[in-house]
PDB file of C-alpha atoms in Angstrom:
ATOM      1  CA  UNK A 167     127.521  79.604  89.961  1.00 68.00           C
ATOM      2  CA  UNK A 168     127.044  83.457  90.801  1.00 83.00           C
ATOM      3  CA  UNK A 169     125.594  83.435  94.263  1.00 94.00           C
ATOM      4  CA  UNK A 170     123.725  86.747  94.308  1.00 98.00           C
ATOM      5  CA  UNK A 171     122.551  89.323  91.238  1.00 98.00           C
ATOM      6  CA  UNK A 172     121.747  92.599  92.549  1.00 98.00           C
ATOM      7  CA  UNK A 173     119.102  94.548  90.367  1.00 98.00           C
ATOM      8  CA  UNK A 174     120.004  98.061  90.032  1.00 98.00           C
ATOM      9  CA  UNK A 175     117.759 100.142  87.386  1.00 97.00           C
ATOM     10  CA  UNK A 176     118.462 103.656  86.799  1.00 97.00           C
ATOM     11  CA  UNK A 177     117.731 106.422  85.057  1.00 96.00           C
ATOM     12  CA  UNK A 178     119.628 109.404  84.680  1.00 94.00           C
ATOM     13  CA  UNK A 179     121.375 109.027  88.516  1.00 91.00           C
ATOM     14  CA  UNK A 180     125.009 108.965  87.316  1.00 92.00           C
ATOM     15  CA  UNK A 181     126.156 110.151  90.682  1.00 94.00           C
ATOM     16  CA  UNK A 182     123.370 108.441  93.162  1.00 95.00           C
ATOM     17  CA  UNK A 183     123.685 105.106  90.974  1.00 96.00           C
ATOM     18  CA  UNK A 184     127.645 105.019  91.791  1.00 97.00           C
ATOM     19  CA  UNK A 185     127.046 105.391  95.275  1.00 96.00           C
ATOM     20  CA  UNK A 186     124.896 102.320  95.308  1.00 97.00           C
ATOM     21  CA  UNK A 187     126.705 100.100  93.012  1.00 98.00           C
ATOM     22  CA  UNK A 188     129.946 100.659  95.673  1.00 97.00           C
ATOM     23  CA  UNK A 189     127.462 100.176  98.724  1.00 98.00           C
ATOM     24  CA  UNK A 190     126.989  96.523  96.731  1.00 98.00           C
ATOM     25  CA  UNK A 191     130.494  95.940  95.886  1.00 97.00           C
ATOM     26  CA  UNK A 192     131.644  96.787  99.628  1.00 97.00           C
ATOM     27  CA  UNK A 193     129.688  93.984 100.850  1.00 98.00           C
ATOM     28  CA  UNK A 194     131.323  90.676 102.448  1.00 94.00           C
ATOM     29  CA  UNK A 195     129.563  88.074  99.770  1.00 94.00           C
ATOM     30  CA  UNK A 196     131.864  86.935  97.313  1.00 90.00           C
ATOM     31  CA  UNK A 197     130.016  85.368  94.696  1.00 94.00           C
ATOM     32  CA  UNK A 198     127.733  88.139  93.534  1.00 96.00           C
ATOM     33  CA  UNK A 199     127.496  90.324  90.360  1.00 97.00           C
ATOM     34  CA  UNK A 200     125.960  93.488  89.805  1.00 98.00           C
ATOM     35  CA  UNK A 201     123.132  93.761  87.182  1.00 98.00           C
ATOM     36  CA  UNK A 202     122.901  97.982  86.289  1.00 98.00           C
ATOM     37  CA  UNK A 203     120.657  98.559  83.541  1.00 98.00           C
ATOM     38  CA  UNK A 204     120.741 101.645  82.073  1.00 97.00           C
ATOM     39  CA  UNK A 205     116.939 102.641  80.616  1.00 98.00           C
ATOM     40  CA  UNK A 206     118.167 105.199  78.173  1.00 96.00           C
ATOM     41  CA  UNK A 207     119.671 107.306  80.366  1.00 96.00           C
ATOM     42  CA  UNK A 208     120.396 110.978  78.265  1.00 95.00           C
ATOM     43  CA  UNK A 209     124.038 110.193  79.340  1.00 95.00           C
ATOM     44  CA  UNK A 210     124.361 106.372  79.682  1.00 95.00           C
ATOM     45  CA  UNK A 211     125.675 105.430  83.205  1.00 96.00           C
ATOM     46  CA  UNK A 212     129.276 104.689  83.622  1.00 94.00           C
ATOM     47  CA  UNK A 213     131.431 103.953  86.598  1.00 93.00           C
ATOM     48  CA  UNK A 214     134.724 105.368  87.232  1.00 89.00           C
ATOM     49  CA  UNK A 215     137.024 102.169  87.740  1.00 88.00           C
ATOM     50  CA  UNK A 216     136.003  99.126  86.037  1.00 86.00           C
ATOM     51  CA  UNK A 217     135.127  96.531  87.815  1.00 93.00           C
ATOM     52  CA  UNK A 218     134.141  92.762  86.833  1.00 94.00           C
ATOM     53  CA  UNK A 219     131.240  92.308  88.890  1.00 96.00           C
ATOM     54  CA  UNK A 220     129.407  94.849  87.262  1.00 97.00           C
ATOM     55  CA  UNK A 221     127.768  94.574  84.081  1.00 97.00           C
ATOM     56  CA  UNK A 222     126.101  97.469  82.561  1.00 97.00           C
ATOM     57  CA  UNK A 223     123.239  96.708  80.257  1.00 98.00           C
ATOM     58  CA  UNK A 224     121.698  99.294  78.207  1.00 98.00           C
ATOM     59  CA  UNK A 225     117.796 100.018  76.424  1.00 98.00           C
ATOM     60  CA  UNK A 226     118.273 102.400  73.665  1.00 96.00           C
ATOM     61  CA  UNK A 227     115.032 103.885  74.936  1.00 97.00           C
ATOM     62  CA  UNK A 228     113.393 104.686  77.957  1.00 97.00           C
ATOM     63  CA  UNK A 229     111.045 101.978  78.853  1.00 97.00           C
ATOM     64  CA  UNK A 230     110.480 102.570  82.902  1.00 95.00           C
ATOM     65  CA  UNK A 231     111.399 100.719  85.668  1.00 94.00           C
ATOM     66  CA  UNK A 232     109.598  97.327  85.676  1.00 97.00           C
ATOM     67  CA  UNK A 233     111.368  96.810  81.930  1.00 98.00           C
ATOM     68  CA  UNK A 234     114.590  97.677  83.080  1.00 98.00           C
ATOM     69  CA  UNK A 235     113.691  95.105  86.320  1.00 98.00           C
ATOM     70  CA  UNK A 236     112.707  92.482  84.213  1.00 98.00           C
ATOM     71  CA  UNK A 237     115.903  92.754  81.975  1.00 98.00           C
ATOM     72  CA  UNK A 238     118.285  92.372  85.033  1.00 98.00           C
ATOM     73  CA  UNK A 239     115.416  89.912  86.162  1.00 98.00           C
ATOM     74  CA  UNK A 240     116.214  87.462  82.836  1.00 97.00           C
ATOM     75  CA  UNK A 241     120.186  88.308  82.456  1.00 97.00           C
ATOM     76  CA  UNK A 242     120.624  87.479  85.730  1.00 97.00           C
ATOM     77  CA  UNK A 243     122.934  84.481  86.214  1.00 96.00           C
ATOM     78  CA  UNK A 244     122.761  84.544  90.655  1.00 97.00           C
ATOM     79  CA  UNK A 245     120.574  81.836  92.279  1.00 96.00           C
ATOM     80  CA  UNK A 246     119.623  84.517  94.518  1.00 97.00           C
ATOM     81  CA  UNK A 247     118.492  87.891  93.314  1.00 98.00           C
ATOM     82  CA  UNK A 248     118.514  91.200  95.213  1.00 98.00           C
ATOM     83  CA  UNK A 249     117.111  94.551  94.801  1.00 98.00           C
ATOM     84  CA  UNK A 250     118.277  98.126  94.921  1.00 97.00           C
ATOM     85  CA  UNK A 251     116.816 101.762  93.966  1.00 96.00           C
ATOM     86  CA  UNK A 252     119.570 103.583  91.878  1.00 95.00           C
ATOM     87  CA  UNK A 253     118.946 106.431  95.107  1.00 93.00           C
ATOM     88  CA  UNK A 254     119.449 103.564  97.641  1.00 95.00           C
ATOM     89  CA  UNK A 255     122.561 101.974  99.370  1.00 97.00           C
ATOM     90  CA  UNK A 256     122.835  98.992 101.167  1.00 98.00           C
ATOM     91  CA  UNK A 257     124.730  99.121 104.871  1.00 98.00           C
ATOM     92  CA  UNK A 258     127.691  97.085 105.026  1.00 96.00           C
ATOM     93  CA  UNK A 259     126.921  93.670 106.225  1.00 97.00           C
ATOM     94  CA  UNK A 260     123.634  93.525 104.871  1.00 98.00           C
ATOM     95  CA  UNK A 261     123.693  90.897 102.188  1.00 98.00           C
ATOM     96  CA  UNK A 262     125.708  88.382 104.100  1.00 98.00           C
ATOM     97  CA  UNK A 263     123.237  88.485 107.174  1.00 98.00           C
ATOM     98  CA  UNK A 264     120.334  88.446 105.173  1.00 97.00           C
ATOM     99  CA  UNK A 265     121.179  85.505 102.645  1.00 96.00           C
ATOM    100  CA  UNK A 266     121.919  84.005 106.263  1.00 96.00           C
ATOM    101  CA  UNK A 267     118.650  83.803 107.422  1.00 96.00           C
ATOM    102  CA  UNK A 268     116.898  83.506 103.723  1.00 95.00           C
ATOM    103  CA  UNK A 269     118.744  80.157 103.698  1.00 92.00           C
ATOM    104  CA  UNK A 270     118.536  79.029 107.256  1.00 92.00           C
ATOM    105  CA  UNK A 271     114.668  79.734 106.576  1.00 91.00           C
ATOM    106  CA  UNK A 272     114.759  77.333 103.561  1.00 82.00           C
ATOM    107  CA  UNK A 273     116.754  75.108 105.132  1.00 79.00           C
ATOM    108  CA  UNK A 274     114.370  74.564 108.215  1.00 69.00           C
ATOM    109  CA  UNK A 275     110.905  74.165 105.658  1.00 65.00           C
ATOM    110  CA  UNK A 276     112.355  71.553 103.610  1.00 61.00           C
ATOM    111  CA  UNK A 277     110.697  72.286 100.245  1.00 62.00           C
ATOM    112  CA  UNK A 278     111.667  75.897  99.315  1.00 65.00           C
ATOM    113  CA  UNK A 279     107.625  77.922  98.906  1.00 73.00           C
ATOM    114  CA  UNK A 280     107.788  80.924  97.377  1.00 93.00           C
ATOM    115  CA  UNK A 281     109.270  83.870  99.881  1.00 96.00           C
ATOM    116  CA  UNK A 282     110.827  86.950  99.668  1.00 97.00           C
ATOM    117  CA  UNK A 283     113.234  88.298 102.338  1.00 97.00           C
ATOM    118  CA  UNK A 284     113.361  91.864 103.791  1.00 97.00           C
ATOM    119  CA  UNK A 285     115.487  93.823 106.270  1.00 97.00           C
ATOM    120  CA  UNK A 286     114.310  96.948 108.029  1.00 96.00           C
ATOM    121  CA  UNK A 287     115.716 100.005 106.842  1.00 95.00           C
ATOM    122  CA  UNK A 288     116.381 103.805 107.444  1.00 94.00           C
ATOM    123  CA  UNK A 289     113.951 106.069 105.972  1.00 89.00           C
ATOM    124  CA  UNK A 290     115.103 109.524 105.163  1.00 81.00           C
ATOM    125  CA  UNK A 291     113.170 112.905 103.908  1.00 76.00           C
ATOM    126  CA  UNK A 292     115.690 115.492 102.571  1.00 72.00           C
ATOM    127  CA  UNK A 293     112.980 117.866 102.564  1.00 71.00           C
ATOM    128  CA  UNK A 294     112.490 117.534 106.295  1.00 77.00           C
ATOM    129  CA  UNK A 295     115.603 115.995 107.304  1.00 78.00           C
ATOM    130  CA  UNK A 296     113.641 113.293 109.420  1.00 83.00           C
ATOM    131  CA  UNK A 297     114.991 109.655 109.066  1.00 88.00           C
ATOM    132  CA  UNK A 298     113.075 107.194 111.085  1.00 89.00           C
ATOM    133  CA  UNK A 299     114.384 103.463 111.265  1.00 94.00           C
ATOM    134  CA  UNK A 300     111.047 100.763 110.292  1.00 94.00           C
ATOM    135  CA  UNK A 301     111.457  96.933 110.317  1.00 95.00           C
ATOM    136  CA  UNK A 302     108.355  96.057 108.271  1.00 95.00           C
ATOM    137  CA  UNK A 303     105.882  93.281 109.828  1.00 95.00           C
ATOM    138  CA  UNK A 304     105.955  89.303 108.564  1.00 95.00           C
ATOM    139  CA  UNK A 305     103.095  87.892 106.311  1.00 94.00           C
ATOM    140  CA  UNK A 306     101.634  85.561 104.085  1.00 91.00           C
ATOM    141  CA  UNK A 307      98.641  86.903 103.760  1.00 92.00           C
ATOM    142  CA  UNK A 308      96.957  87.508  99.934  1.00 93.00           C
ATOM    143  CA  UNK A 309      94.911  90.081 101.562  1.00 95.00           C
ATOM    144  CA  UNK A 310      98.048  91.443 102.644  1.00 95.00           C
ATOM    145  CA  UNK A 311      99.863  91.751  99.798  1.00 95.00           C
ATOM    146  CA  UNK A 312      96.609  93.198  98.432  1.00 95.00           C
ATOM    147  CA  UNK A 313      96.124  96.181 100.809  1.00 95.00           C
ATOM    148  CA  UNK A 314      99.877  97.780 100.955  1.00 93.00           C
ATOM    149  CA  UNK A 315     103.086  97.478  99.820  1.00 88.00           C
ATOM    150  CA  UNK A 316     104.420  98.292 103.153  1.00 85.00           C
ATOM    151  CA  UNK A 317     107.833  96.323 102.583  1.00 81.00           C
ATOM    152  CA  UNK A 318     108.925  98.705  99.652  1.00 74.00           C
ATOM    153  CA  UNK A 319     110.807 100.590  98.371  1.00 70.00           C
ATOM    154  CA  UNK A 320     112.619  97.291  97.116  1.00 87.00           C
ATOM    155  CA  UNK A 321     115.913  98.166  98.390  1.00 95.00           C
ATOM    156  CA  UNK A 322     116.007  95.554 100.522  1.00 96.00           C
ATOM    157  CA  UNK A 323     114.520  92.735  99.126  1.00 97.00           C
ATOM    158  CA  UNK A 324     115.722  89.495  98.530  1.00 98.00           C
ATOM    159  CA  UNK A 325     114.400  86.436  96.742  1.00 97.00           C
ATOM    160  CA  UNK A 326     115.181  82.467  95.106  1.00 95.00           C
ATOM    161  CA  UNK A 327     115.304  83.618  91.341  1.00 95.00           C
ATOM    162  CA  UNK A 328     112.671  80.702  91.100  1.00 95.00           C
ATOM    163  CA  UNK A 329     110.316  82.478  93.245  1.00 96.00           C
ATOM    164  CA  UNK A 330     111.134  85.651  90.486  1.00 97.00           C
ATOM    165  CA  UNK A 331     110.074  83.250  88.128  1.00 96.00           C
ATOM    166  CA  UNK A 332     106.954  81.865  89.363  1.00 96.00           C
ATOM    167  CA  UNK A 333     105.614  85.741  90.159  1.00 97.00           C
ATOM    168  CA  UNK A 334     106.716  85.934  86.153  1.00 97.00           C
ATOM    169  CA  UNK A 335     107.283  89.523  84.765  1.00 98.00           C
ATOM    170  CA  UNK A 336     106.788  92.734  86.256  1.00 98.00           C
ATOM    171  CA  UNK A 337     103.809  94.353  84.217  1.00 98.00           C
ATOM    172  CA  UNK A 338     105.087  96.835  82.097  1.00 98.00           C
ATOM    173  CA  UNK A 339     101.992  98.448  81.154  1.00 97.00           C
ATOM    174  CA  UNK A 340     101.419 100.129  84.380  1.00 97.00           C
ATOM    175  CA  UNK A 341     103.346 103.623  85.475  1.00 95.00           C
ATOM    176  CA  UNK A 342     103.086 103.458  88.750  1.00 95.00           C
ATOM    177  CA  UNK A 343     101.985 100.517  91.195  1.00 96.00           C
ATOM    178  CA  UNK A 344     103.632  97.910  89.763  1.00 96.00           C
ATOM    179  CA  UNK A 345     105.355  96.696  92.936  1.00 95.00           C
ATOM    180  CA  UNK A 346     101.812  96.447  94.061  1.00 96.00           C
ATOM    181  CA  UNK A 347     100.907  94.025  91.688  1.00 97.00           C
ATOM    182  CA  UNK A 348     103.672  91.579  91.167  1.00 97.00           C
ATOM    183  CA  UNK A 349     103.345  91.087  95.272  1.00 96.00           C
ATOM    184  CA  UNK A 350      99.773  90.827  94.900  1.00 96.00           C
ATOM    185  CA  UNK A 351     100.787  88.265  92.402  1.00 96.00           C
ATOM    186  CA  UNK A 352     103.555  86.854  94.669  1.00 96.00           C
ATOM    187  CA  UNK A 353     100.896  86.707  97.093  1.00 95.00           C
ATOM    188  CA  UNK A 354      98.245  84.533  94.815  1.00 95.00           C
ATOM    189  CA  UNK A 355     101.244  82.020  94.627  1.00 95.00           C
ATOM    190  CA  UNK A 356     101.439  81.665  98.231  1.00 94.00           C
ATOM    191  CA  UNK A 357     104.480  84.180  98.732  1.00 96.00           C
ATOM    192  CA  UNK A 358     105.678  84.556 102.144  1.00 95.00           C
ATOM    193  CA  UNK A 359     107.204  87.845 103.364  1.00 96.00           C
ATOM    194  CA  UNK A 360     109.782  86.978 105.845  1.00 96.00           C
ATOM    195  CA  UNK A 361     112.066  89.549 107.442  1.00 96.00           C
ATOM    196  CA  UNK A 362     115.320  89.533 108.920  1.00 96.00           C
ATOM    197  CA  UNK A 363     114.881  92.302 111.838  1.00 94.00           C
ATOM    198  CA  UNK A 364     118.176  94.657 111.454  1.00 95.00           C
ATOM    199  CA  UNK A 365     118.719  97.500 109.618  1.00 96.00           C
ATOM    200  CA  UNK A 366     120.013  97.251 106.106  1.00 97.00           C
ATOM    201  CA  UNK A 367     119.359 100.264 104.365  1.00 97.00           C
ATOM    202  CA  UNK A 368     119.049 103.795 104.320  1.00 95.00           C
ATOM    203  CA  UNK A 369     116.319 104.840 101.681  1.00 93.00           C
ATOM    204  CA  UNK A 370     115.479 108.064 100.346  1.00 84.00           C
ATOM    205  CA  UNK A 371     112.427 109.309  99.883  1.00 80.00           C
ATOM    206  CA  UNK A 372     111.430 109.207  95.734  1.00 71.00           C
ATOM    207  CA  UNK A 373     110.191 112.320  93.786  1.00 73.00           C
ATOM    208  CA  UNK A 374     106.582 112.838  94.296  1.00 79.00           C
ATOM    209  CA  UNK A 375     104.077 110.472  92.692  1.00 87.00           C
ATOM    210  CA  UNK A 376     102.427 112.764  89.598  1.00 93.00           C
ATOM    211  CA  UNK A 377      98.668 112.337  90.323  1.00 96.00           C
ATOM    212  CA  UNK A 378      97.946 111.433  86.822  1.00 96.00           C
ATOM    213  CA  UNK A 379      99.962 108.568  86.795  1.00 96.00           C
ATOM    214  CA  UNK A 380      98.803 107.264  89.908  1.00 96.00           C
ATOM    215  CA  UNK A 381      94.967 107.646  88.383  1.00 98.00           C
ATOM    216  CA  UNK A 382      96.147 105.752  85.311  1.00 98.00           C
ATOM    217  CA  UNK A 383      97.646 103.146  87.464  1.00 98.00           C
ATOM    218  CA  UNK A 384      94.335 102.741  89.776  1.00 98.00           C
ATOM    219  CA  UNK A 385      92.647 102.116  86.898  1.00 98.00           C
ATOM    220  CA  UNK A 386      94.579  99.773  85.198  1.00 97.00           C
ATOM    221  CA  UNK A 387      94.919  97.790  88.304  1.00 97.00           C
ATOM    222  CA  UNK A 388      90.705  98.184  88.691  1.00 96.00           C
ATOM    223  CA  UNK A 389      89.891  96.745  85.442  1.00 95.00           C
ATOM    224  CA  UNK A 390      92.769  94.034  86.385  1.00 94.00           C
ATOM    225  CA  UNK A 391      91.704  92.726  89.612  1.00 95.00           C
ATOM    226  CA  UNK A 392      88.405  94.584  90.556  1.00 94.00           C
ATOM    227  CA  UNK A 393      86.266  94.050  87.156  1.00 90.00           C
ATOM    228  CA  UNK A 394      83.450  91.367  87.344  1.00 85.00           C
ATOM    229  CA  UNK A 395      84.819  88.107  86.126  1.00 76.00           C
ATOM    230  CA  UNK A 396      88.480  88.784  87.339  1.00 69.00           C
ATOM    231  CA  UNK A 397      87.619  89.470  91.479  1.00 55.00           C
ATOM    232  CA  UNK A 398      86.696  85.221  92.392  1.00 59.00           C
ATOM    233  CA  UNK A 399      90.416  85.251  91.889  1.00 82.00           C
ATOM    234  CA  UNK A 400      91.364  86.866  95.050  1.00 90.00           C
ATOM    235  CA  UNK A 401      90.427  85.633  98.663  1.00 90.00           C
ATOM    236  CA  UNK A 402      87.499  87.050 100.531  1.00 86.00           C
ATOM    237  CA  UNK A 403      87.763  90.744 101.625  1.00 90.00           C
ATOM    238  CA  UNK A 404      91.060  91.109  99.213  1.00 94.00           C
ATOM    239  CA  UNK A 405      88.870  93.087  96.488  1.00 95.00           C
ATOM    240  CA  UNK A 406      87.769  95.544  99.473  1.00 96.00           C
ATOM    241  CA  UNK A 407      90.772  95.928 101.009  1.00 97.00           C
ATOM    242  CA  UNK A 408      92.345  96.551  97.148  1.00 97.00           C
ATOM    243  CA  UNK A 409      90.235  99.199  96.443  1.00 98.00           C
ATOM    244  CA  UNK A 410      90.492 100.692  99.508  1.00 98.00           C
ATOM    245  CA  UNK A 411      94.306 101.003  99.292  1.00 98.00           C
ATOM    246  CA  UNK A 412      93.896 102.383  95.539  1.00 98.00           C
ATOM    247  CA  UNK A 413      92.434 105.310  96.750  1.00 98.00           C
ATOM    248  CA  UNK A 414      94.685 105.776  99.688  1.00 97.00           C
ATOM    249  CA  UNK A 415      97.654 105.983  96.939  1.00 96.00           C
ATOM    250  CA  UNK A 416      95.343 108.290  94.767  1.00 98.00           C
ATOM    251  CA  UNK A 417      95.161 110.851  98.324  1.00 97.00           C
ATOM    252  CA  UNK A 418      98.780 110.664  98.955  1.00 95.00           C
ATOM    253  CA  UNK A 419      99.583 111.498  95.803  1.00 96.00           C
ATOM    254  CA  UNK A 420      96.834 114.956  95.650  1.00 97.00           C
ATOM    255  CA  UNK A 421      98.252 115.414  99.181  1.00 95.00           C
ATOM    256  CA  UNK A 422     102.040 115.474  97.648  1.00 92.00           C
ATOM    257  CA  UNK A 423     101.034 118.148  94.755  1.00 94.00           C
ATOM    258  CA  UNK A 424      98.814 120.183  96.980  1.00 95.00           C
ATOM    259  CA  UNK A 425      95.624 118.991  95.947  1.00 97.00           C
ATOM    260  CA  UNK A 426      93.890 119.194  98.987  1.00 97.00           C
ATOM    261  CA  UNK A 427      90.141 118.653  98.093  1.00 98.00           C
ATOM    262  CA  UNK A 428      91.117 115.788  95.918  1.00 98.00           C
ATOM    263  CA  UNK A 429      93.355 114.525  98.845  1.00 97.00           C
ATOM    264  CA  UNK A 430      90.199 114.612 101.317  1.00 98.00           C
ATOM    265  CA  UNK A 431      88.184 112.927  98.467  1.00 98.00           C
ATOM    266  CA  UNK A 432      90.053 109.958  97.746  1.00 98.00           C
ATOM    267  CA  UNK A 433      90.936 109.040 101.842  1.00 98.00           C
ATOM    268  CA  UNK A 434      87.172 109.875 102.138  1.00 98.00           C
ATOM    269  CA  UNK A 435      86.423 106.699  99.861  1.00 98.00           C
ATOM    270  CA  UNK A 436      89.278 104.579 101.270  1.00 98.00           C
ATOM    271  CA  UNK A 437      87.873 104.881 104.903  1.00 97.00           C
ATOM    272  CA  UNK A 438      84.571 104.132 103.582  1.00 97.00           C
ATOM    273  CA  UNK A 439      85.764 100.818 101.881  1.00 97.00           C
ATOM    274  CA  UNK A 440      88.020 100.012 104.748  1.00 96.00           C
ATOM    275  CA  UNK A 441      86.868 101.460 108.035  1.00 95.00           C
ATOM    276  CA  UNK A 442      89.424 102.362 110.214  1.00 93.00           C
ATOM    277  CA  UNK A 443      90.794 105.039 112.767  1.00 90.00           C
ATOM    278  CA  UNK A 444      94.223 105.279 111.255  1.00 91.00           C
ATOM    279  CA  UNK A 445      95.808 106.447 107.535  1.00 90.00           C
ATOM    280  CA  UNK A 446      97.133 102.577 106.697  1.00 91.00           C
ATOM    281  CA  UNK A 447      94.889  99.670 106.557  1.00 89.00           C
ATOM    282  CA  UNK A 448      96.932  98.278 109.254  1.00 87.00           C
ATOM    283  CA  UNK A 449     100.027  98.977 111.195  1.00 88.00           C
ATOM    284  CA  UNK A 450     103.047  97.609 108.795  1.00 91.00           C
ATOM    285  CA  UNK A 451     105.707  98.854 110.382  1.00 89.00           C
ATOM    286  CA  UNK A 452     107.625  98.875 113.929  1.00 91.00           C
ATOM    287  CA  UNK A 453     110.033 101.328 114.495  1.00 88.00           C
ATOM    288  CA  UNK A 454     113.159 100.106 115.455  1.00 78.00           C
ATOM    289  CA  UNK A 455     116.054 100.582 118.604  1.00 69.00           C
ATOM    290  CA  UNK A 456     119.145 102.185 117.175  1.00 64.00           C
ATOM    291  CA  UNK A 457     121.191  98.832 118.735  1.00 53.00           C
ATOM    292  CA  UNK A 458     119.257  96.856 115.730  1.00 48.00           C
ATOM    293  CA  UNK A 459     121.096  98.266 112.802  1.00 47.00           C
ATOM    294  CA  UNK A 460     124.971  96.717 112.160  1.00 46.00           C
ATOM    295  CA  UNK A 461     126.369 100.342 112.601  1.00 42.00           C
ATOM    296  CA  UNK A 462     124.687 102.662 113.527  1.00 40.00           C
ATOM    297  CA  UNK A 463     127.856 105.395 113.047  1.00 37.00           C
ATOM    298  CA  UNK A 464     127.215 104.162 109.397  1.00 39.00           C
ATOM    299  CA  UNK A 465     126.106 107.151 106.828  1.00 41.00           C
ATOM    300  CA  UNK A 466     124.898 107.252 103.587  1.00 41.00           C
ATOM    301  CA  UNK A 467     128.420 109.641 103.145  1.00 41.00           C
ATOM    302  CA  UNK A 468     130.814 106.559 103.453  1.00 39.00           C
ATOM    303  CA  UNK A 469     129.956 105.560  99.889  1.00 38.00           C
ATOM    304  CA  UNK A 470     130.138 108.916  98.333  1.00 37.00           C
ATOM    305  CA  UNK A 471     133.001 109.030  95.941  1.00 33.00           C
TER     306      UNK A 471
END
């Protein structure tokens, strides 16, 4: 059996996508494939040399990210699956250490509860060329899950494909947020975050979130979780804390395109529902010693072909 699918969506990243498909195949696990799925890129994604780890799957049509996810999600033939932004790459030595301690951590609880496993990772802004290095913080907390989704981008995530399962599909109906709400779901199920504290990738910083999108995601994820008849279903304070971080994402993303009334608006509301002294509900992140990566000579560069 395949050990480990890695779940690569992308989207019109020829260049960026190779780069992250070799940071994959240069790691030390040798039962893994690579699941690309093309969602109808203009030019569909190809790789230089062949290689037969990699299969490319293709939607005729552009159908976003959580459809292309829950394609690799289902063709996926790895007990273990892993994820990674077509923008992202993974540092060498990553998925060997880190399916290391996802299995010594089901080993040691006996029964295997839902968890998914996360490294810390290198965050970099072209735009300002400042890359700090954040090892996310441990929970299993519904509320949690509810207020942030302070462990993504999903570049270095790592789960049991039953856990994938039990979550069930990513909701494709929603444009933005949907991370948000298959944790919040992973959550419900009594999902443990669990994370392995090293470095394991370098992440770039996304295009910025069109406010519009983010509005129609809020909303969507209002009437989900937030309308009367649907709230008893998450734990005491969750609903607050939900809201709260709904219009934090709202303000970051007027903040992004300039908006700056909007922007004051929305954190306005968020503090209000969630009173606080800081931007984030909570502190989710620790920033980490340069001796915690595996290399820390190690550039995104070395994969560039």
């Amino acid at each position: 059996m395949t050990k480990v699918s890695v779940v690569i969506p992308v989207f019109n990243r020829q260049e960026k996508t190779a780069r992250a498909v070799a940071s994959v195949l240069a790691q030390d696990v040798a039962e893994l494939e690579v699941v690309v799925v093309d969602d109808g890129s203009e030019t569909p994604f190809t790789l230089a040399e062949v290689d037969d780890r990699v299969r490319i799957i293709r939607h005729p049509e552009n159908r976003g990210a959580a459809a292309a996810r829950n394609t690799a999600i289902r063709e996926a033939a790895g007990e273990w699956l892993a994820f990674l932004d077509s923008d992202d790459v993974w540092l060498p030595g990553k998925l060997a250490r880190q399916l290391d301690f996802a299995e010594a951590d089901a080993a040691g609880n006996g029964a295997r509860p839902p968890a998914c496993y996360a490294t810390g990772f290198v965050l970099g802004n072209p735009a300002t060329g400042k890359r700090r290095r954040l090892i996310p913080i441990e929970s299993g907390s519904a509320s949690d899950f509810a207020a942030a989704c302070w462990f993504c981008p999903g570049s270095t995530m790592l789960m049991h494909r039953d856990t994938a399962r039990a979550i069930g599909p990513i909701d494709t109906t929603l444009p933005r947020l949907e991370d948000l709400d298959w944790f919040l779901r992973f959550g419900l199920i009594g999902g443990r975050l669990k994370v392995a504290p090293f470095i394991g990738a370098d992440i770039e910083v996304g295009h910025k979130p069109d406010p519009a999108k983010l509005d129609i995601a809020a909303a969507a994820l209002r009437r989900k979780w937030l309308a009367p008849g649907r709230g008893e279903r998450l734990p005491a304070g969750a609903g607050r804390k939900l809201a709260a971080y709904l219009q934090l994402e709202q303000a970051s993303a007027r903040l992004a395109a300039g908006h700056y009334a909007g922007f004051a608006w929305h954190l306005a509301r968020s503090i209000l529902l969630a009173p606080r002294a800081r931007l984030h509900l909570r502190p989710w992140w620790r920033e980490s010693r340069p001796g915690l990566s595996l290399d820390p000579s190690i550039r995104r560069d070395r994969f560039r072909r």
